[in-house]
Amino acid sequence: MGGGGGIAASSLPGHVLERVRRHHPGPGHDVLPIDDHMVHRGHGVFDTAMILDGALYELDAHLDRFLRSAAAARVGTAPFPREALRRILIQMTAASGCRMGSIRYWLSSGPGDFLLSSRGCPSPAFYGVVIASEYEQCGVDGTGVRAVTATVPMKPPQFATVKNVNYLPNVLSIMDAEDRGAFASVWVDDQGYVAEGPMVNVAFVTPERELVLPAFDKILSGCTAKRMLALAPRLVDAGLLAGVSTRDITAEDAKRSAEMAFVGSGLPVLPVVEWDGKPIGDGKVGKLMPALSDLLWEDMKSGPDRIPVPYKQ
């Protein structure tokens, strides 16, 4: 991946520092204060929106979740109103010239001191970066991926439902999965119910052809997963799915699914054909997860939640 463009909004009212990086940046192009509490205390939140064919996809849904996370994490009021943040992100994407990739942005409690409390931070700080990448629909080759049950403890709901920068459990979980030859792991809670992956939601098609996603009350409310739930009734109308729901599902029942997939912005749907060394369904990519992936991909390419980026000619 290469850097497309960076922006940092300081705690000073109305002050925006813009930088455009059209090539791979050298050292020192983007500076984050070491006394920012997001750096040394992990007190901050973030979110990401995809850039596809010169348009931002579901920016509003991601920005709304971003601000909900900020309120839950008590990082203070953003240095700009919501609409100003939205304009900054769109203008930043335009300045970068990036037409395929993502835009990631953070709100921290800000720089101030090295104490535990953020009381000494005068004001929150907003940061963002455009990341260019050859983004494409995953799983179209029909091979699918492997999953394993996470051995790293999952976050409690208070932290799991907030998209915060405290990602050490996620990092250790994905590294453990990679060590075990899997694409990602799946967290299962103390009651045996499926939760989520370290950077994705999970979805299942039951033997009765019902699409099931774990309820969002204890896990992150994935924007792509929610969009899948909104689009999936089209397959019900076509007679391919029998129903769509979010509910608790045990790992034991989930492993008996006909189909399984990881769901996330960067995929958007990646079929899983094996979990803990045992096949999901017949161990091959089925027909329904690719069909759901096609619905999402079409929505990302031409749906109503796209914001055309006003690039300079």
CSV table of C-alpha atoms in Angstrom, one decimal:
chain,number,residue,atom,x,y,z
A,1,MET,CA,0.0,0.0,0.0
A,2,GLY,CA,1.1,3.5,-0.7
A,3,GLY,CA,0.2,6.8,1.1
A,4,GLY,CA,-2.3,8.9,-0.9
A,5,GLY,CA,-2.6,12.0,1.4
A,6,GLY,CA,-2.5,12.9,5.0
A,7,ILE,CA,-4.3,15.5,7.2
A,8,ALA,CA,-4.0,16.5,10.8
A,9,ALA,CA,-6.4,18.8,12.6
A,10,SER,CA,-4.8,20.2,15.7
A,11,SER,CA,-6.6,21.2,18.9
A,12,LEU,CA,-6.5,24.9,17.8
A,13,PRO,CA,-9.9,25.9,16.6
A,14,GLY,CA,-10.2,26.1,12.9
A,15,HIS,CA,-6.6,25.1,12.3
A,16,VAL,CA,-6.1,22.4,9.7
A,17,LEU,CA,-2.8,21.2,8.4
A,18,GLU,CA,-3.0,19.6,5.0
A,19,ARG,CA,-0.4,17.5,3.3
A,20,VAL,CA,-0.6,15.7,0.0
A,21,ARG,CA,1.6,12.6,-0.5
A,22,ARG,CA,1.5,11.5,-4.2
A,23,HIS,CA,4.4,9.0,-3.8
A,24,HIS,CA,5.5,6.8,-0.9
A,25,PRO,CA,6.3,9.3,1.9
A,26,GLY,CA,9.7,9.6,3.5
A,27,PRO,CA,10.4,9.9,7.2
A,28,GLY,CA,8.9,12.9,8.9
A,29,HIS,CA,6.1,13.7,6.5
A,30,ASP,CA,3.4,13.0,9.1
A,31,VAL,CA,4.0,13.9,12.7
A,32,LEU,CA,1.9,12.8,15.7
A,33,PRO,CA,2.8,14.3,19.0
A,34,ILE,CA,4.3,11.8,21.4
A,35,ASP,CA,2.3,13.3,24.3
A,36,ASP,CA,-1.0,12.7,22.4
A,37,HIS,CA,-2.9,10.5,24.8
A,38,MET,CA,-3.9,8.3,21.8
A,39,VAL,CA,-0.2,7.4,21.5
A,40,HIS,CA,0.9,6.6,25.0
A,41,ARG,CA,-2.5,5.8,26.6
A,42,GLY,CA,-4.6,4.5,23.7
A,43,HIS,CA,-7.3,7.1,24.4
A,44,GLY,CA,-8.8,7.5,20.9
A,45,VAL,CA,-11.2,6.1,18.3
A,46,PHE,CA,-11.0,5.6,14.6
A,47,ASP,CA,-12.9,4.5,11.5
A,48,THR,CA,-12.4,3.8,7.9
A,49,ALA,CA,-14.3,4.3,4.6
A,50,MET,CA,-13.5,2.7,1.3
A,51,ILE,CA,-12.7,4.6,-1.9
A,52,LEU,CA,-13.9,2.8,-4.9
A,53,ASP,CA,-13.7,4.1,-8.5
A,54,GLY,CA,-13.3,7.7,-7.2
A,55,ALA,CA,-16.2,7.6,-4.8
A,56,LEU,CA,-16.4,7.2,-1.0
A,57,TYR,CA,-18.7,4.4,0.1
A,58,GLU,CA,-20.9,4.6,3.2
A,59,LEU,CA,-18.9,7.6,4.6
A,60,ASP,CA,-21.9,8.8,6.5
A,61,ALA,CA,-22.5,5.5,8.2
A,62,HIS,CA,-18.9,5.2,9.2
A,63,LEU,CA,-18.7,8.8,10.4
A,64,ASP,CA,-21.8,8.4,12.5
A,65,ARG,CA,-20.3,5.3,14.2
A,66,PHE,CA,-17.1,7.2,14.6
A,67,LEU,CA,-18.9,10.0,16.6
A,68,ARG,CA,-20.8,7.4,18.6
A,69,SER,CA,-17.5,5.7,19.5
A,70,ALA,CA,-16.0,9.1,20.4
A,71,ALA,CA,-18.8,9.8,22.8
A,72,ALA,CA,-18.6,6.3,24.4
A,73,ALA,CA,-14.8,6.7,24.8
A,74,ARG,CA,-15.1,10.1,26.3
A,75,VAL,CA,-12.5,11.7,24.1
A,76,GLY,CA,-14.4,15.0,24.2
A,77,THR,CA,-16.1,17.0,21.5
A,78,ALA,CA,-14.6,16.8,18.0
A,79,PRO,CA,-12.7,20.0,17.1
A,80,PHE,CA,-15.0,20.4,14.1
A,81,PRO,CA,-18.8,19.8,13.7
A,82,ARG,CA,-19.9,16.6,12.0
A,83,GLU,CA,-20.5,18.3,8.6
A,84,ALA,CA,-17.1,20.0,8.8
A,85,LEU,CA,-15.4,16.6,9.4
A,86,ARG,CA,-17.3,15.2,6.5
A,87,ARG,CA,-16.1,18.0,4.2
A,88,ILE,CA,-12.5,17.6,5.4
A,89,LEU,CA,-12.6,13.9,4.6
A,90,ILE,CA,-14.0,14.4,1.1
A,91,GLN,CA,-11.6,17.3,0.4
A,92,MET,CA,-8.7,15.3,1.7
A,93,THR,CA,-9.6,12.4,-0.6
A,94,ALA,CA,-9.8,14.8,-3.5
A,95,ALA,CA,-6.4,16.4,-2.7
A,96,SER,CA,-4.8,12.9,-2.5
A,97,GLY,CA,-5.9,12.0,-6.0
A,98,CYS,CA,-6.5,8.5,-4.8
A,99,ARG,CA,-9.4,6.7,-6.6
A,100,MET,CA,-9.0,3.3,-5.1
A,101,GLY,CA,-8.2,2.5,-1.4
A,102,SER,CA,-9.5,3.8,1.9
A,103,ILE,CA,-9.5,6.8,4.1
A,104,ARG,CA,-8.8,6.2,7.8
A,105,TYR,CA,-9.3,8.9,10.5
A,106,TRP,CA,-8.8,9.2,14.2
A,107,LEU,CA,-10.1,11.3,17.1
A,108,SER,CA,-7.9,11.4,20.1
A,109,SER,CA,-8.2,13.1,23.5
A,110,GLY,CA,-5.3,15.2,22.2
A,111,PRO,CA,-1.8,16.1,23.3
A,112,GLY,CA,-1.1,17.5,26.7
A,113,ASP,CA,1.0,15.5,29.1
A,114,PHE,CA,2.0,12.0,30.0
A,115,LEU,CA,-0.4,11.3,32.8
A,116,LEU,CA,-3.1,8.7,32.8
A,117,SER,CA,-6.1,11.0,32.8
A,118,SER,CA,-6.7,13.2,29.8
A,119,ARG,CA,-7.7,16.1,32.0
A,120,GLY,CA,-4.5,17.8,31.1
A,121,CYS,CA,-5.3,17.7,27.3
A,122,PRO,CA,-6.7,21.1,26.2
A,123,SER,CA,-8.7,19.7,23.3
A,124,PRO,CA,-9.2,16.6,21.2
A,125,ALA,CA,-7.2,16.2,17.9
A,126,PHE,CA,-8.4,14.8,14.6
A,127,TYR,CA,-6.1,13.0,12.2
A,128,GLY,CA,-6.6,11.2,8.9
A,129,VAL,CA,-4.8,9.5,6.1
A,130,VAL,CA,-5.7,8.3,2.6
A,131,ILE,CA,-4.3,4.8,1.9
A,132,ALA,CA,-4.0,3.8,-1.8
A,133,SER,CA,-4.5,0.1,-2.5
A,134,GLU,CA,-5.6,-2.2,-5.4
A,135,TYR,CA,-8.9,-2.8,-3.7
A,136,GLU,CA,-10.9,-5.7,-5.3
A,137,GLN,CA,-13.7,-8.1,-4.5
A,138,CYS,CA,-12.3,-11.0,-2.4
A,139,GLY,CA,-13.2,-14.7,-2.8
A,140,VAL,CA,-14.0,-14.5,-6.5
A,141,ASP,CA,-11.5,-17.3,-7.2
A,142,GLY,CA,-13.8,-19.7,-5.4
A,143,THR,CA,-11.1,-21.1,-3.0
A,144,GLY,CA,-12.3,-19.7,0.4
A,145,VAL,CA,-10.2,-19.4,3.6
A,146,ARG,CA,-9.6,-21.2,6.9
A,147,ALA,CA,-10.7,-19.9,10.3
A,148,VAL,CA,-9.7,-20.9,13.8
A,149,THR,CA,-11.3,-20.3,17.2
A,150,ALA,CA,-9.4,-17.4,19.0
A,151,THR,CA,-7.3,-18.3,22.0
A,152,VAL,CA,-6.8,-14.6,22.9
A,153,PRO,CA,-9.5,-13.4,25.3
A,154,MET,CA,-12.1,-11.3,23.6
A,155,LYS,CA,-12.9,-7.7,24.6
A,156,PRO,CA,-15.8,-7.1,27.1
A,157,PRO,CA,-18.9,-5.5,25.4
A,158,GLN,CA,-18.1,-2.0,26.7
A,159,PHE,CA,-14.9,-2.0,24.6
A,160,ALA,CA,-15.9,-4.3,21.8
A,161,THR,CA,-18.8,-2.2,20.8
A,162,VAL,CA,-16.6,0.9,20.5
A,163,LYS,CA,-14.2,1.3,17.5
A,164,ASN,CA,-11.3,2.4,19.7
A,165,VAL,CA,-7.5,2.2,19.1
A,166,ASN,CA,-7.0,-0.4,21.8
A,167,TYR,CA,-6.3,-3.2,19.3
A,168,LEU,CA,-3.8,-5.3,21.2
A,169,PRO,CA,-6.3,-8.3,21.5
A,170,ASN,CA,-7.1,-7.9,17.8
A,171,VAL,CA,-3.4,-7.8,16.9
A,172,LEU,CA,-2.5,-10.9,19.0
A,173,SER,CA,-5.6,-12.7,17.7
A,174,ILE,CA,-4.8,-12.2,14.0
A,175,MET,CA,-1.1,-13.1,14.6
A,176,ASP,CA,-2.2,-16.3,16.4
A,177,ALA,CA,-4.5,-17.2,13.5
A,178,GLU,CA,-1.7,-16.6,11.0
A,179,ASP,CA,0.6,-18.8,13.0
A,180,ARG,CA,-2.0,-21.5,12.8
A,181,GLY,CA,-2.3,-21.2,9.0
A,182,ALA,CA,-5.7,-19.4,9.0
A,183,PHE,CA,-6.9,-16.2,7.5
A,184,ALA,CA,-8.4,-15.0,10.8
A,185,SER,CA,-9.8,-16.2,14.1
A,186,VAL,CA,-13.3,-16.2,15.5
A,187,TRP,CA,-14.0,-15.1,19.1
A,188,VAL,CA,-16.5,-17.2,21.0
A,189,ASP,CA,-17.8,-15.9,24.3
A,190,ASP,CA,-17.9,-17.6,27.7
A,191,GLN,CA,-21.4,-18.9,27.0
A,192,GLY,CA,-20.3,-20.5,23.7
A,193,TYR,CA,-21.8,-18.0,21.4
A,194,VAL,CA,-20.0,-16.7,18.3
A,195,ALA,CA,-18.9,-13.1,18.5
A,196,GLU,CA,-16.7,-11.7,15.8
A,197,GLY,CA,-13.3,-11.8,14.2
A,198,PRO,CA,-10.4,-9.4,15.0
A,199,MET,CA,-11.2,-7.1,12.1
A,200,VAL,CA,-14.4,-8.6,10.6
A,201,ASN,CA,-17.9,-9.7,11.4
A,202,VAL,CA,-18.9,-13.3,10.7
A,203,ALA,CA,-22.0,-14.6,8.8
A,204,PHE,CA,-23.5,-18.0,8.4
A,205,VAL,CA,-26.1,-19.7,6.2
A,206,THR,CA,-27.8,-22.5,8.1
A,207,PRO,CA,-28.8,-25.8,6.6
A,208,GLU,CA,-32.3,-24.3,6.4
A,209,ARG,CA,-30.9,-21.5,4.2
A,210,GLU,CA,-31.3,-18.8,6.8
A,211,LEU,CA,-28.6,-16.0,6.8
A,212,VAL,CA,-27.6,-15.5,10.4
A,213,LEU,CA,-25.2,-12.9,11.9
A,214,PRO,CA,-24.4,-12.7,15.6
A,215,ALA,CA,-26.3,-9.9,17.3
A,216,PHE,CA,-24.5,-6.6,17.7
A,217,ASP,CA,-25.2,-6.0,21.4
A,218,LYS,CA,-21.7,-7.4,22.5
A,219,ILE,CA,-19.6,-6.8,19.4
A,220,LEU,CA,-18.8,-4.0,16.9
A,221,SER,CA,-21.7,-3.0,14.7
A,222,GLY,CA,-20.1,-3.5,11.3
A,223,CYS,CA,-21.3,-1.1,8.7
A,224,THR,CA,-20.7,-3.7,5.9
A,225,ALA,CA,-22.4,-6.4,7.9
A,226,LYS,CA,-25.4,-4.1,8.4
A,227,ARG,CA,-25.5,-3.3,4.7
A,228,MET,CA,-25.4,-7.0,3.9
A,229,LEU,CA,-28.5,-7.5,6.2
A,230,ALA,CA,-30.3,-4.7,4.3
A,231,LEU,CA,-29.5,-6.2,0.9
A,232,ALA,CA,-30.0,-9.9,1.7
A,233,PRO,CA,-33.8,-9.8,1.5
A,234,ARG,CA,-33.4,-9.6,-2.2
A,235,LEU,CA,-32.1,-13.2,-2.1
A,236,VAL,CA,-35.1,-14.1,0.0
A,237,ASP,CA,-37.4,-12.6,-2.7
A,238,ALA,CA,-35.5,-14.6,-5.3
A,239,GLY,CA,-36.1,-17.8,-3.3
A,240,LEU,CA,-32.4,-18.4,-2.6
A,241,LEU,CA,-32.5,-17.6,1.1
A,242,ALA,CA,-35.3,-18.6,3.5
A,243,GLY,CA,-34.8,-15.7,5.9
A,244,VAL,CA,-32.4,-13.2,7.4
A,245,SER,CA,-31.7,-12.6,11.1
A,246,THR,CA,-29.3,-11.4,13.8
A,247,ARG,CA,-29.3,-13.6,16.9
A,248,ASP,CA,-27.1,-15.6,19.2
A,249,ILE,CA,-25.7,-18.6,17.6
A,250,THR,CA,-23.5,-21.2,19.4
A,251,ALA,CA,-20.1,-22.1,17.9
A,252,GLU,CA,-21.4,-25.7,17.8
A,253,ASP,CA,-24.4,-24.7,15.6
A,254,ALA,CA,-22.3,-22.3,13.5
A,255,LYS,CA,-19.9,-25.1,12.6
A,256,ARG,CA,-22.8,-27.1,11.2
A,257,SER,CA,-23.6,-24.2,8.8
A,258,ALA,CA,-23.9,-24.8,5.1
A,259,GLU,CA,-21.8,-21.7,4.4
A,260,MET,CA,-19.8,-19.2,6.4
A,261,ALA,CA,-18.0,-16.0,5.6
A,262,PHE,CA,-16.0,-13.1,7.0
A,263,VAL,CA,-17.6,-9.7,6.4
A,264,GLY,CA,-15.9,-6.4,6.4
A,265,SER,CA,-15.2,-3.2,4.4
A,266,GLY,CA,-12.1,-4.5,2.7
A,267,LEU,CA,-13.5,-7.8,1.5
A,268,PRO,CA,-16.5,-7.3,1.5
A,269,VAL,CA,-17.5,-11.0,1.8
A,270,LEU,CA,-14.9,-13.8,2.1
A,271,PRO,CA,-16.2,-17.4,2.2
A,272,VAL,CA,-14.8,-19.6,5.0
A,273,VAL,CA,-14.5,-23.3,4.0
A,274,GLU,CA,-12.9,-24.7,7.2
A,275,TRP,CA,-13.1,-23.9,10.9
A,276,ASP,CA,-10.7,-25.5,13.4
A,277,GLY,CA,-9.7,-28.1,10.8
A,278,LYS,CA,-13.2,-29.2,10.0
A,279,PRO,CA,-15.1,-28.3,6.8
A,280,ILE,CA,-18.0,-25.9,6.7
A,281,GLY,CA,-20.7,-27.6,4.6
A,282,ASP,CA,-19.0,-29.7,2.0
A,283,GLY,CA,-15.7,-27.8,2.5
A,284,LYS,CA,-16.2,-25.8,-0.7
A,285,VAL,CA,-17.4,-22.3,-1.5
A,286,GLY,CA,-21.1,-22.4,-1.8
A,287,LYS,CA,-23.5,-20.3,-3.9
A,288,LEU,CA,-25.1,-17.9,-1.3
A,289,MET,CA,-22.1,-16.1,0.1
A,290,PRO,CA,-20.7,-15.3,-3.3
A,291,ALA,CA,-24.2,-14.1,-4.2
A,292,LEU,CA,-24.3,-11.8,-1.1
A,293,SER,CA,-20.8,-10.6,-2.1
A,294,ASP,CA,-22.0,-9.7,-5.5
A,295,LEU,CA,-24.9,-7.7,-4.0
A,296,LEU,CA,-22.5,-5.8,-1.8
A,297,TRP,CA,-20.0,-5.2,-4.6
A,298,GLU,CA,-22.7,-3.9,-6.9
A,299,ASP,CA,-23.9,-1.6,-4.1
A,300,MET,CA,-20.3,-0.3,-3.6
A,301,LYS,CA,-19.9,0.3,-7.3
A,302,SER,CA,-23.2,1.9,-8.1
A,303,GLY,CA,-25.4,2.0,-5.0
A,304,PRO,CA,-27.0,5.1,-3.3
A,305,ASP,CA,-24.4,5.4,-0.5
A,306,ARG,CA,-21.6,6.6,-2.7
A,307,ILE,CA,-20.2,10.1,-2.6
A,308,PRO,CA,-18.4,11.1,-5.8
A,309,VAL,CA,-15.1,12.8,-4.9
A,310,PRO,CA,-14.5,16.2,-6.5
A,311,TYR,CA,-11.0,15.6,-7.8
A,312,LYS,CA,-9.2,18.5,-9.4
A,313,GLN,CA,-8.7,18.1,-13.1
